[in-house]
mmCIF file of C-alpha atoms and ligand atoms in Angstrom:
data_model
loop_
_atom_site.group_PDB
_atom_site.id
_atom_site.type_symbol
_atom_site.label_atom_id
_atom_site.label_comp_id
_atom_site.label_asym_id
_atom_site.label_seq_id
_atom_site.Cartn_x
_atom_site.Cartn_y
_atom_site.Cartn_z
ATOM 1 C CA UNK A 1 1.014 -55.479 43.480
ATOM 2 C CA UNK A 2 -1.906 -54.910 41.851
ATOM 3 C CA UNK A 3 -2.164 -55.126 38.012
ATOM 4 C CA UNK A 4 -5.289 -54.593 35.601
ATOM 5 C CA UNK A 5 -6.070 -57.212 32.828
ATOM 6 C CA UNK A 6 -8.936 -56.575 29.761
ATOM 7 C CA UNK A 7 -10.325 -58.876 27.216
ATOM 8 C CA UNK A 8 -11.840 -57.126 24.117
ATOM 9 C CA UNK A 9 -13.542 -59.050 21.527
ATOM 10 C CA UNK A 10 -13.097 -59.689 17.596
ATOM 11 C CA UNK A 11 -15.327 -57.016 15.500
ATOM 12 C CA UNK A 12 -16.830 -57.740 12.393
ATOM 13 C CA UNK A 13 -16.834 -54.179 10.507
ATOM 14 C CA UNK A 14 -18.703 -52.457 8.422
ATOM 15 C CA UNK A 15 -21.787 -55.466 8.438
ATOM 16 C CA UNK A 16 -21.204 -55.104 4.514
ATOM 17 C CA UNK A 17 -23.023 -51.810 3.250
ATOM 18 C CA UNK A 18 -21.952 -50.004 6.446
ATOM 19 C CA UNK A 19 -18.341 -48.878 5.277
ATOM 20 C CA UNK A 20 -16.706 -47.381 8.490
ATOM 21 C CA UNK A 21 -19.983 -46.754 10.405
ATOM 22 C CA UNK A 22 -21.896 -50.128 11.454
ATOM 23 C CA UNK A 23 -19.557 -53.121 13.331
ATOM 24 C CA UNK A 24 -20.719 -56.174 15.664
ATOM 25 C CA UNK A 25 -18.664 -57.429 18.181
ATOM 26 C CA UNK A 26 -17.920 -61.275 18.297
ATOM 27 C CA UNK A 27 -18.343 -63.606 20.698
ATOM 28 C CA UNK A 28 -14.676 -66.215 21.121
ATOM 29 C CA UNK A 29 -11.628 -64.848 20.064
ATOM 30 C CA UNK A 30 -10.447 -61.414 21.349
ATOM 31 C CA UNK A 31 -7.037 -59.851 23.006
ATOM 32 C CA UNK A 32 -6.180 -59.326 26.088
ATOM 33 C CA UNK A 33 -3.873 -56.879 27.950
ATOM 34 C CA UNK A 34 -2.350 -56.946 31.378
ATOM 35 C CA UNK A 35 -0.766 -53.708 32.678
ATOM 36 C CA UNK A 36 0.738 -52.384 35.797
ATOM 37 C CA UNK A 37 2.215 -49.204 36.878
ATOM 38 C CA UNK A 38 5.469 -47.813 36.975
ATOM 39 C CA UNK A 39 6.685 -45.061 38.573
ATOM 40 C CA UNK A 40 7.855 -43.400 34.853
ATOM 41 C CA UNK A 41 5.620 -41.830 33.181
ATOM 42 C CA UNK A 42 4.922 -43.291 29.488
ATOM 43 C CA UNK A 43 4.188 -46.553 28.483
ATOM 44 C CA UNK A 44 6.989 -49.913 28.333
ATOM 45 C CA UNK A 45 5.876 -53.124 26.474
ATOM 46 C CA UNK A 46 7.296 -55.854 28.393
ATOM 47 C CA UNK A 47 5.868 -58.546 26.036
ATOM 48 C CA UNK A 48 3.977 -59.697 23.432
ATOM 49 C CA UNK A 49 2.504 -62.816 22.524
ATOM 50 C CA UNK A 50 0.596 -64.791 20.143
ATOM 51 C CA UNK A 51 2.036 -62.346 17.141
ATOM 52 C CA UNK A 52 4.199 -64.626 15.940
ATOM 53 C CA UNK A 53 6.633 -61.933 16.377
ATOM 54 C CA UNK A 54 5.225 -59.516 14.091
ATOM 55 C CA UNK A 55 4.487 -56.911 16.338
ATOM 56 C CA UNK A 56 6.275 -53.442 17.386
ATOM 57 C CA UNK A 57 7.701 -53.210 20.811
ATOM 58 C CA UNK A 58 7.998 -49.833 20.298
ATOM 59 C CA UNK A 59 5.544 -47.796 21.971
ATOM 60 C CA UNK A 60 5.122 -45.491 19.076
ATOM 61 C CA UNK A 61 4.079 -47.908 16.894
ATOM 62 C CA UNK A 62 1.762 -50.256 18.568
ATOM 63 C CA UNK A 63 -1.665 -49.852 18.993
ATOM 64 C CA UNK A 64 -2.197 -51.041 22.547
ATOM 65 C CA UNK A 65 0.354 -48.894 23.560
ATOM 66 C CA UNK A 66 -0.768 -45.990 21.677
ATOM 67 C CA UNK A 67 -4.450 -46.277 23.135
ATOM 68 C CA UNK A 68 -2.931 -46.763 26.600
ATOM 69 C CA UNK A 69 -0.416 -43.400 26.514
ATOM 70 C CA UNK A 70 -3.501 -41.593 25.103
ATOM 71 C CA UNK A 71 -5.591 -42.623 27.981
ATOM 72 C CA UNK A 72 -2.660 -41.515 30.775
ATOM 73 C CA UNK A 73 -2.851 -38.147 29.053
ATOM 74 C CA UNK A 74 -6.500 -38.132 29.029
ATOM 75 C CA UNK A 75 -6.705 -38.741 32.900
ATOM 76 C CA UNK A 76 -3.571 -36.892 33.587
ATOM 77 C CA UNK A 77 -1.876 -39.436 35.333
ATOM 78 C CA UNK A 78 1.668 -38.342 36.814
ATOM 79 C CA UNK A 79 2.934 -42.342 36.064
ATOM 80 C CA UNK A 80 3.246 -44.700 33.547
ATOM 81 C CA UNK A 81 2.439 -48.205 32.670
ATOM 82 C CA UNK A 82 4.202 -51.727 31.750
ATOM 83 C CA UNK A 83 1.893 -53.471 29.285
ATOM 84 C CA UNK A 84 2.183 -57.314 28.712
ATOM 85 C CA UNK A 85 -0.049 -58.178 25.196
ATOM 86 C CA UNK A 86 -1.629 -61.310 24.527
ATOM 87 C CA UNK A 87 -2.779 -61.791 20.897
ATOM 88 C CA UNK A 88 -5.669 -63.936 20.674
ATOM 89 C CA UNK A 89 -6.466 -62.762 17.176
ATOM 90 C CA UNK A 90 -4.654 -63.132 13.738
ATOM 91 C CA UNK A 91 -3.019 -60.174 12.330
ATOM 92 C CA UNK A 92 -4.655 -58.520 8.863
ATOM 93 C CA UNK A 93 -7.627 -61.079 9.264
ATOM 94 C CA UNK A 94 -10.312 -58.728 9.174
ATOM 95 C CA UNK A 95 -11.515 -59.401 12.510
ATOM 96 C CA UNK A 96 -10.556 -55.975 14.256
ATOM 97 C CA UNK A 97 -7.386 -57.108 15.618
ATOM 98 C CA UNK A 98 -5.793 -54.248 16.016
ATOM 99 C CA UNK A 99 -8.529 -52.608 17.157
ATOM 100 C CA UNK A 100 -9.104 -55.315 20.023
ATOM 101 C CA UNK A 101 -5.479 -54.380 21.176
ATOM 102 C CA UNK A 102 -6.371 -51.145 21.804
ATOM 103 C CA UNK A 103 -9.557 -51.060 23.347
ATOM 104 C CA UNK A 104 -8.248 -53.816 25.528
ATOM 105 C CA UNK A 105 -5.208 -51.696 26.840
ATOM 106 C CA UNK A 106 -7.340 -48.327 26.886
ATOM 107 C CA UNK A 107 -10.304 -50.427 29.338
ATOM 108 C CA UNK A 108 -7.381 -51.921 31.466
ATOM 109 C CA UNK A 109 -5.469 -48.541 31.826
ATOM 110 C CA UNK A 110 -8.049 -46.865 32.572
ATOM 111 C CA UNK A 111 -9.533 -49.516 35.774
ATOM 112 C CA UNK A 112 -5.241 -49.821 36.905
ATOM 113 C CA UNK A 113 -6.537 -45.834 37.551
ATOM 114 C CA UNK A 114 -9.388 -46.117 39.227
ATOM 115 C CA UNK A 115 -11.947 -46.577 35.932
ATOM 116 C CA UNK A 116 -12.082 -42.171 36.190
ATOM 117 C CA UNK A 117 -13.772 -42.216 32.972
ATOM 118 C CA UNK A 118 -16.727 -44.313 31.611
ATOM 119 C CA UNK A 119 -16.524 -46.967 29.177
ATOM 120 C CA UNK A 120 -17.479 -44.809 26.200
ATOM 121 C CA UNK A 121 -14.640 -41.825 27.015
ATOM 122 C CA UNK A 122 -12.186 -43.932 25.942
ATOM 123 C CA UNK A 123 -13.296 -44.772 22.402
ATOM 124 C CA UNK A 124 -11.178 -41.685 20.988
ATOM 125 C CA UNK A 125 -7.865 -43.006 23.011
ATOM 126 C CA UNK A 126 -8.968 -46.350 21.266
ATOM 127 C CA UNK A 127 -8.875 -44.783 17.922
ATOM 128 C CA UNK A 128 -5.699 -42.868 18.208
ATOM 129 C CA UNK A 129 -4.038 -46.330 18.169
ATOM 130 C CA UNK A 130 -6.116 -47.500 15.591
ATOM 131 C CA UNK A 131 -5.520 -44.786 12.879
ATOM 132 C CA UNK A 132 -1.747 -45.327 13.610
ATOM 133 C CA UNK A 133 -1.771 -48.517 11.424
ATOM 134 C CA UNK A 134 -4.856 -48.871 9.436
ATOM 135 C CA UNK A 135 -6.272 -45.516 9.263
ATOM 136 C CA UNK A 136 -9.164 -43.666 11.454
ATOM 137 C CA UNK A 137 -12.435 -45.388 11.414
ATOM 138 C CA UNK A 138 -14.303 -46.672 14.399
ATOM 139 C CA UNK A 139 -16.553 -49.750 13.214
ATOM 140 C CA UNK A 140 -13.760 -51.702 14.917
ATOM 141 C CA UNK A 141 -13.391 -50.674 18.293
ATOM 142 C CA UNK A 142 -16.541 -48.992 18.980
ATOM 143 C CA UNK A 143 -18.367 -52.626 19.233
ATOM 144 C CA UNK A 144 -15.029 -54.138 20.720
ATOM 145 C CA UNK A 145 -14.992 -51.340 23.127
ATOM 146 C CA UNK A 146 -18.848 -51.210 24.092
ATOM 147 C CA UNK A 147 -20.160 -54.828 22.513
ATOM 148 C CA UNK A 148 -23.398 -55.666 20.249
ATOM 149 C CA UNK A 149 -24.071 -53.674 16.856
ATOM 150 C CA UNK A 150 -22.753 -50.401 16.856
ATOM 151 C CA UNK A 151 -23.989 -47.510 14.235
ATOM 152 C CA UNK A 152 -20.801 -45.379 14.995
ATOM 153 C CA UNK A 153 -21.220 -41.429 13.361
ATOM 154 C CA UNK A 154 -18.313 -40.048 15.708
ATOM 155 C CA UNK A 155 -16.823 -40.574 18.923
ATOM 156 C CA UNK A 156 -18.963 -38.298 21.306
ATOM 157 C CA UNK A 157 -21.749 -40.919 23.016
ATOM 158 C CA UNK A 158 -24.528 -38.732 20.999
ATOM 159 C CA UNK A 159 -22.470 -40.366 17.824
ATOM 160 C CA UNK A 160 -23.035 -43.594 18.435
ATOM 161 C CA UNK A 161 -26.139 -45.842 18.934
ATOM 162 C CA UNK A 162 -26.882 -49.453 19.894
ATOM 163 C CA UNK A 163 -28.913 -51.270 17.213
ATOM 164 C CA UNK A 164 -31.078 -54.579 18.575
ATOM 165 C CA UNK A 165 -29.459 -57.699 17.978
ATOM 166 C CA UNK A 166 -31.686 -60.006 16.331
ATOM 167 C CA UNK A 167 -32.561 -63.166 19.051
ATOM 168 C CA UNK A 168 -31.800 -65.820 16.592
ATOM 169 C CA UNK A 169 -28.858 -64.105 14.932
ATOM 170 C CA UNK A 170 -25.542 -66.643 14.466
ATOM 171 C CA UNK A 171 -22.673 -66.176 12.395
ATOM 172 C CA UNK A 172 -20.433 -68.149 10.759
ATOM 173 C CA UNK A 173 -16.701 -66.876 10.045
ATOM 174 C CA UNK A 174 -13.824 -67.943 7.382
ATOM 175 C CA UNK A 175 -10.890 -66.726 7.732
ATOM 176 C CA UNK A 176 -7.990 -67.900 5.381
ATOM 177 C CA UNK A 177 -4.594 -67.955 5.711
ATOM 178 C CA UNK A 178 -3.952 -65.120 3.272
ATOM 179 C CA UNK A 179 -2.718 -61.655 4.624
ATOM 180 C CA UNK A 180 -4.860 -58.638 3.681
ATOM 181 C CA UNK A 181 -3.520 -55.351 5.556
ATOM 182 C CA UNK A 182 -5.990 -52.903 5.969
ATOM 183 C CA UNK A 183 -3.779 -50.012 4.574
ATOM 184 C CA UNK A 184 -3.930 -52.434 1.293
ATOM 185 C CA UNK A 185 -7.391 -52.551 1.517
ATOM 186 C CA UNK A 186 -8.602 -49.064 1.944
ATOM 187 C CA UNK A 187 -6.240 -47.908 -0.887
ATOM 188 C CA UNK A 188 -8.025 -49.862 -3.655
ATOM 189 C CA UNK A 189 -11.400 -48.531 -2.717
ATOM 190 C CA UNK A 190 -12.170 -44.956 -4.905
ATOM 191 C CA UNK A 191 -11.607 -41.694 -3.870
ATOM 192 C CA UNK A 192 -15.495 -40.499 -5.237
ATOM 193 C CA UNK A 193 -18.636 -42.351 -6.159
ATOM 194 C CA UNK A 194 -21.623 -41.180 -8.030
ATOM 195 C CA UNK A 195 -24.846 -40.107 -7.361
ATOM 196 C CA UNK A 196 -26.964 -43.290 -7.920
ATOM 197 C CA UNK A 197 -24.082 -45.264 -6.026
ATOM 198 C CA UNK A 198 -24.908 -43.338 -3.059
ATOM 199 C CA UNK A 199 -28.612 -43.488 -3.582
ATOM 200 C CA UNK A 200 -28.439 -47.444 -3.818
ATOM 201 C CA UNK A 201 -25.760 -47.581 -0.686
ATOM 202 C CA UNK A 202 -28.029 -44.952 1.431
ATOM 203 C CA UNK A 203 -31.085 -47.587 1.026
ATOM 204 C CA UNK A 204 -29.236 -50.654 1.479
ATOM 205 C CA UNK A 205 -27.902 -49.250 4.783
ATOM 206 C CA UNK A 206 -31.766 -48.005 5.699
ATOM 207 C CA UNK A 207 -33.185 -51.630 4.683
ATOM 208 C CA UNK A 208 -30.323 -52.864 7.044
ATOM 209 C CA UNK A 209 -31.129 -50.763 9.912
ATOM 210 C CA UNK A 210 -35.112 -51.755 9.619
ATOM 211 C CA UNK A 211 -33.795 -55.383 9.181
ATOM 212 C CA UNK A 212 -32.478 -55.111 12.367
ATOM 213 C CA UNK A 213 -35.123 -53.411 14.206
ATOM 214 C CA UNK A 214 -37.704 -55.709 13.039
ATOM 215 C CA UNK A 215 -35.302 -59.159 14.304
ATOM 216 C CA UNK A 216 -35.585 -60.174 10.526
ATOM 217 C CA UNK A 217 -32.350 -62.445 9.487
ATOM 218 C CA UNK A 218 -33.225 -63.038 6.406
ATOM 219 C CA UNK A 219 -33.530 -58.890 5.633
ATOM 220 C CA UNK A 220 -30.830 -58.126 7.268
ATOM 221 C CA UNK A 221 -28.928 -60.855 4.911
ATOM 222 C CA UNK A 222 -30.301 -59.550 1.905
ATOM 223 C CA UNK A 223 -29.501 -55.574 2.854
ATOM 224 C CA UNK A 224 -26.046 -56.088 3.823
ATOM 225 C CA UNK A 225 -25.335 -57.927 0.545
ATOM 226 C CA UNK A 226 -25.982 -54.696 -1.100
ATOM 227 C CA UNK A 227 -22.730 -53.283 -1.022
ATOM 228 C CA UNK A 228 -22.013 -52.004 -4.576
ATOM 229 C CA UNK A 229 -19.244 -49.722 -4.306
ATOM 230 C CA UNK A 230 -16.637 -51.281 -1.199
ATOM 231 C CA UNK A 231 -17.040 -55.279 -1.955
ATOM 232 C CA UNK A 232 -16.668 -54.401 -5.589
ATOM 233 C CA UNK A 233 -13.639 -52.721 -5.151
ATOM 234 C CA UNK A 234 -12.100 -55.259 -2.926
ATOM 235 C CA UNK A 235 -13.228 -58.558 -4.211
ATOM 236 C CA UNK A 236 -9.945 -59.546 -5.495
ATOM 237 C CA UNK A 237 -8.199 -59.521 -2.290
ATOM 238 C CA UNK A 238 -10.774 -62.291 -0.976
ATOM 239 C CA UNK A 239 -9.852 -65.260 -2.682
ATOM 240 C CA UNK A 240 -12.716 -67.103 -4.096
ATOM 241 C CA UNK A 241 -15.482 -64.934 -2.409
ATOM 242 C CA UNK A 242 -18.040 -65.921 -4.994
ATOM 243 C CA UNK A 243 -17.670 -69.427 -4.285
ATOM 244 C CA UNK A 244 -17.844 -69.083 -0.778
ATOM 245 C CA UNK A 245 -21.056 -67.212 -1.057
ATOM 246 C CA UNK A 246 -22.547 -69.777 -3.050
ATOM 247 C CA UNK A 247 -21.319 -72.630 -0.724
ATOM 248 C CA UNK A 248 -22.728 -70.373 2.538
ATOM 249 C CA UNK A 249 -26.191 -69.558 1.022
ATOM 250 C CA UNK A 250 -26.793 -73.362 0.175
ATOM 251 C CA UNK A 251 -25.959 -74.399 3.054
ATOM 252 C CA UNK A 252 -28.686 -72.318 4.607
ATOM 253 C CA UNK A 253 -26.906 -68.425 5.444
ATOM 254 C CA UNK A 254 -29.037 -65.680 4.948
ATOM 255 C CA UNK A 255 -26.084 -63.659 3.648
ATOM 256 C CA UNK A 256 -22.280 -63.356 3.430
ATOM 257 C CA UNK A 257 -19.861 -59.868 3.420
ATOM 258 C CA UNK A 258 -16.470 -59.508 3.726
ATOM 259 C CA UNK A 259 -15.927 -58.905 7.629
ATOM 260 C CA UNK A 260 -14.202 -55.630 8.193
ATOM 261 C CA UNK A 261 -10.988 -54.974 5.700
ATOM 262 C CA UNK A 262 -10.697 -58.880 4.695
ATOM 263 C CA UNK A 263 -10.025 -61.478 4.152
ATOM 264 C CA UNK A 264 -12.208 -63.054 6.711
ATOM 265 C CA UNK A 265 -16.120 -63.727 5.513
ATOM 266 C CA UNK A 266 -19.416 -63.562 8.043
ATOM 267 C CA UNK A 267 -22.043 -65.341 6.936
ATOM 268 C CA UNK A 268 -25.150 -64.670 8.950
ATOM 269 C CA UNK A 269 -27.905 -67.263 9.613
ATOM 270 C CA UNK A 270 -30.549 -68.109 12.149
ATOM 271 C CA UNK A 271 -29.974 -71.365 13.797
ATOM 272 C CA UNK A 272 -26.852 -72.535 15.509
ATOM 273 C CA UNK A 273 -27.134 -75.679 13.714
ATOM 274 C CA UNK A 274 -27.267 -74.006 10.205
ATOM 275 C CA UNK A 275 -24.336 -71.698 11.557
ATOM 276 C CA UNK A 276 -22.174 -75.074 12.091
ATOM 277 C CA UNK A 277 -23.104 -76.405 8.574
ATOM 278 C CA UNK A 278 -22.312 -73.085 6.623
ATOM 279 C CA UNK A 279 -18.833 -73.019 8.786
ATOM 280 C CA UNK A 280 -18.504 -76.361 7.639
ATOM 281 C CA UNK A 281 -18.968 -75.923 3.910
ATOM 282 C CA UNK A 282 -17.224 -72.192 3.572
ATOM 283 C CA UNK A 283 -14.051 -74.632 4.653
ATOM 284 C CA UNK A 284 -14.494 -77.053 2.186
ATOM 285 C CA UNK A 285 -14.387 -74.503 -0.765
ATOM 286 C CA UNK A 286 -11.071 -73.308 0.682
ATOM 287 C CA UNK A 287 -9.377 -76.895 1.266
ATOM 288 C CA UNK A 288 -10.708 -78.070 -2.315
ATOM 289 C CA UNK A 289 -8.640 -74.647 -3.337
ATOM 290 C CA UNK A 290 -5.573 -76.058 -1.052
ATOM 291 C CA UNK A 291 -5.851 -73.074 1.022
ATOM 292 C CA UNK A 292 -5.838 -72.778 5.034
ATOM 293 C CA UNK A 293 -8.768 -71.498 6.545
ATOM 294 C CA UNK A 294 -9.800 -71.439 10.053
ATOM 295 C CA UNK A 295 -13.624 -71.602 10.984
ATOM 296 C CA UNK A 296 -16.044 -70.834 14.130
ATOM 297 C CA UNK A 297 -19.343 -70.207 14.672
ATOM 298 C CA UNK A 298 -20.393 -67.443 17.076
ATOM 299 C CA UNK A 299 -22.799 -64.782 18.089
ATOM 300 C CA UNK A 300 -22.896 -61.469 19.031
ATOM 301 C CA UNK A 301 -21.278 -60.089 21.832
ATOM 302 C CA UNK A 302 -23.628 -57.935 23.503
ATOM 303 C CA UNK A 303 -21.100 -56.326 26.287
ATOM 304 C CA UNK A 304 -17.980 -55.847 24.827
ATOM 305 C CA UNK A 305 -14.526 -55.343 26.676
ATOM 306 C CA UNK A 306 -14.212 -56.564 30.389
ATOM 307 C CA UNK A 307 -11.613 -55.892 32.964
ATOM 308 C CA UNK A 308 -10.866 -57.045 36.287
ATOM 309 C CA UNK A 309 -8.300 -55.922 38.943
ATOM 310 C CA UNK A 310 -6.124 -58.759 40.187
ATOM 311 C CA UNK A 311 -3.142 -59.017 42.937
ATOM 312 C CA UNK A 312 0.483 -60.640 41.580
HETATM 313 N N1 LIG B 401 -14.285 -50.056 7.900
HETATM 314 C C1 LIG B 401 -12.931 -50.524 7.828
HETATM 315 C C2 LIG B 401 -12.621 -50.906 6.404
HETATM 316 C C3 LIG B 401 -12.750 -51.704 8.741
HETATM 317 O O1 LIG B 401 -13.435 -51.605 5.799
HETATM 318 O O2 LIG B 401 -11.578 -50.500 5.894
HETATM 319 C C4 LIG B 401 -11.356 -52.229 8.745
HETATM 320 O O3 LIG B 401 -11.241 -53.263 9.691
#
């Protein structure tokens, strides 16, 4: 029997003054999800693991099987699909987990069918099951779903456009063990912001873009820093952000944001070497606080979600 089985990668979102538009997909960590048909139509999650139990079986309510019953309707398949999930990412962590669910049951249901539809078609089945639990934005699974840095604007391919990825670019990510739902974190931000708050966002997000297209870390650090309306409104869901900052930059980053909702932190720099020392010292600040974090240092990952078809 033949069965279908996609990886799709961790996302950090938003790349600081990009609220809900700009995301970079993560080399490491991702999710992956196996599925097979059934004769049924509709979707059945056999299991899930790595959730700690956390995690909806019911196919209403959980993202992979959300983005996988959107993509049988899309292709107008006359069956269904069993869907075994394997949660490589934390929950709430800011790294586009739910997101990563998603894309990786949308990629695999689509190649169980034949891969009818190209890679980019299936970023609005991806989103359906993202807006189910942390509202509709695509800086998550666009990268996830299509890799590198993504400027997302919609989810027709005219929408969305592949920024260059510095050569030299490394990141260094802190996540600690604190919980920060997304919902949570999208409710504190405010509902309008004025005039000269857009004009300083606008600019930070046009330095960042030119950062980018000119391979120039230490730009792009100081651009995506410039966050003055989302950070601000969050900062007290990231515990000790400051000090983190402060820890990152002297050990050599070029900058630090808040990856995605929280509370994970990126800090970008431009040597693997200095990536591994700013990993280093953004733990420190949370073990001196008695708090668990977890640490890596990555890159970018320029391709996104992968499939392959395998035999039982
Ligand atoms: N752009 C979204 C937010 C990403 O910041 O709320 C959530 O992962």
């Amino acid at each position: 029997m033949t069965f279908a089985r996609a990886f799709a990668p961790a996302t950090v979102a938003n790349v600081g003054v990009g609220f809900d538009i700009l995301g970079m997909a993560v080399q490491g960590a991702g999710d992956t999800v196996e599925v097979e048909m059934r004769a049924e139509p509709g979707v059945v999650i056999e299991s899930i693991v790595g959730d700690g139990g956390r995690l909806p079986l019911d196919p209403e309510k959980n993202t992979a099987a959300v983005a996988a019953n959107a993509v049988l309707k899309q292709i107008g398949a006359g069956q269904g699909v069993i869907i075994r999930l394997h949660k490589g990412l934390p929950l709430n962590s800011g790294l586009g987990s739910s997101a990563a669910s998603g894309v990786a049951a949308a990629v695999a249901v689509n190649a169980l069918f034949g891969s009818l539809l190209p890679k980019v078609a299936l970023l609005s089945a991806c989103l359906e099951g993202e807006a189910r639990v942390s509202g509709y934005h695509a800086d998550n699974a666009g990268p996830s779903l299509l890799g590198g840095i993504t400027l997302i604007t919609g989810t027709d391919i005219t929408q969305i456009y592949h920024l260059p990825v510095p050569e030299d670019l490394e990141l260094a990510l802190v996540t600690p063990a604190v919980d920060v739902p997304t919902a949570q974190a999208r409710a504190v931000l405010p509902k309008s912001i004025s005039l000269h708050q857009m004009v300083e966002q606008t600019a930070a997000v046009a330095r960042l873009v030119d950062a980018l297209y000119r391979g120039d870390i230490a730009a792009m650090g100081a651009a995506m820093e410039q966050d003055r309306v989302v950070e601000p409104a969050r900062a007290h869901l990231m515990p000790f952000l400051g000090e983190v900052r402060i820890a990152a930059k002297e050990a050599g980053a070029c900058g630090l944001v808040i990856s995605g909702a929280g509370p994970t932190l990126c800090a970008i720099c431009n040597s693997p070497h200095i990536a591994a020392r700013v990993a280093q010292r953004m733990k420190e600040v949370y073990d001196e606080q008695g708090i668990v974090s977890s640490v890596q240092h990555t890159r970018v990952d320029r391709y996104g979600a992968q499939v392959e078809l395998l035999e039982a």
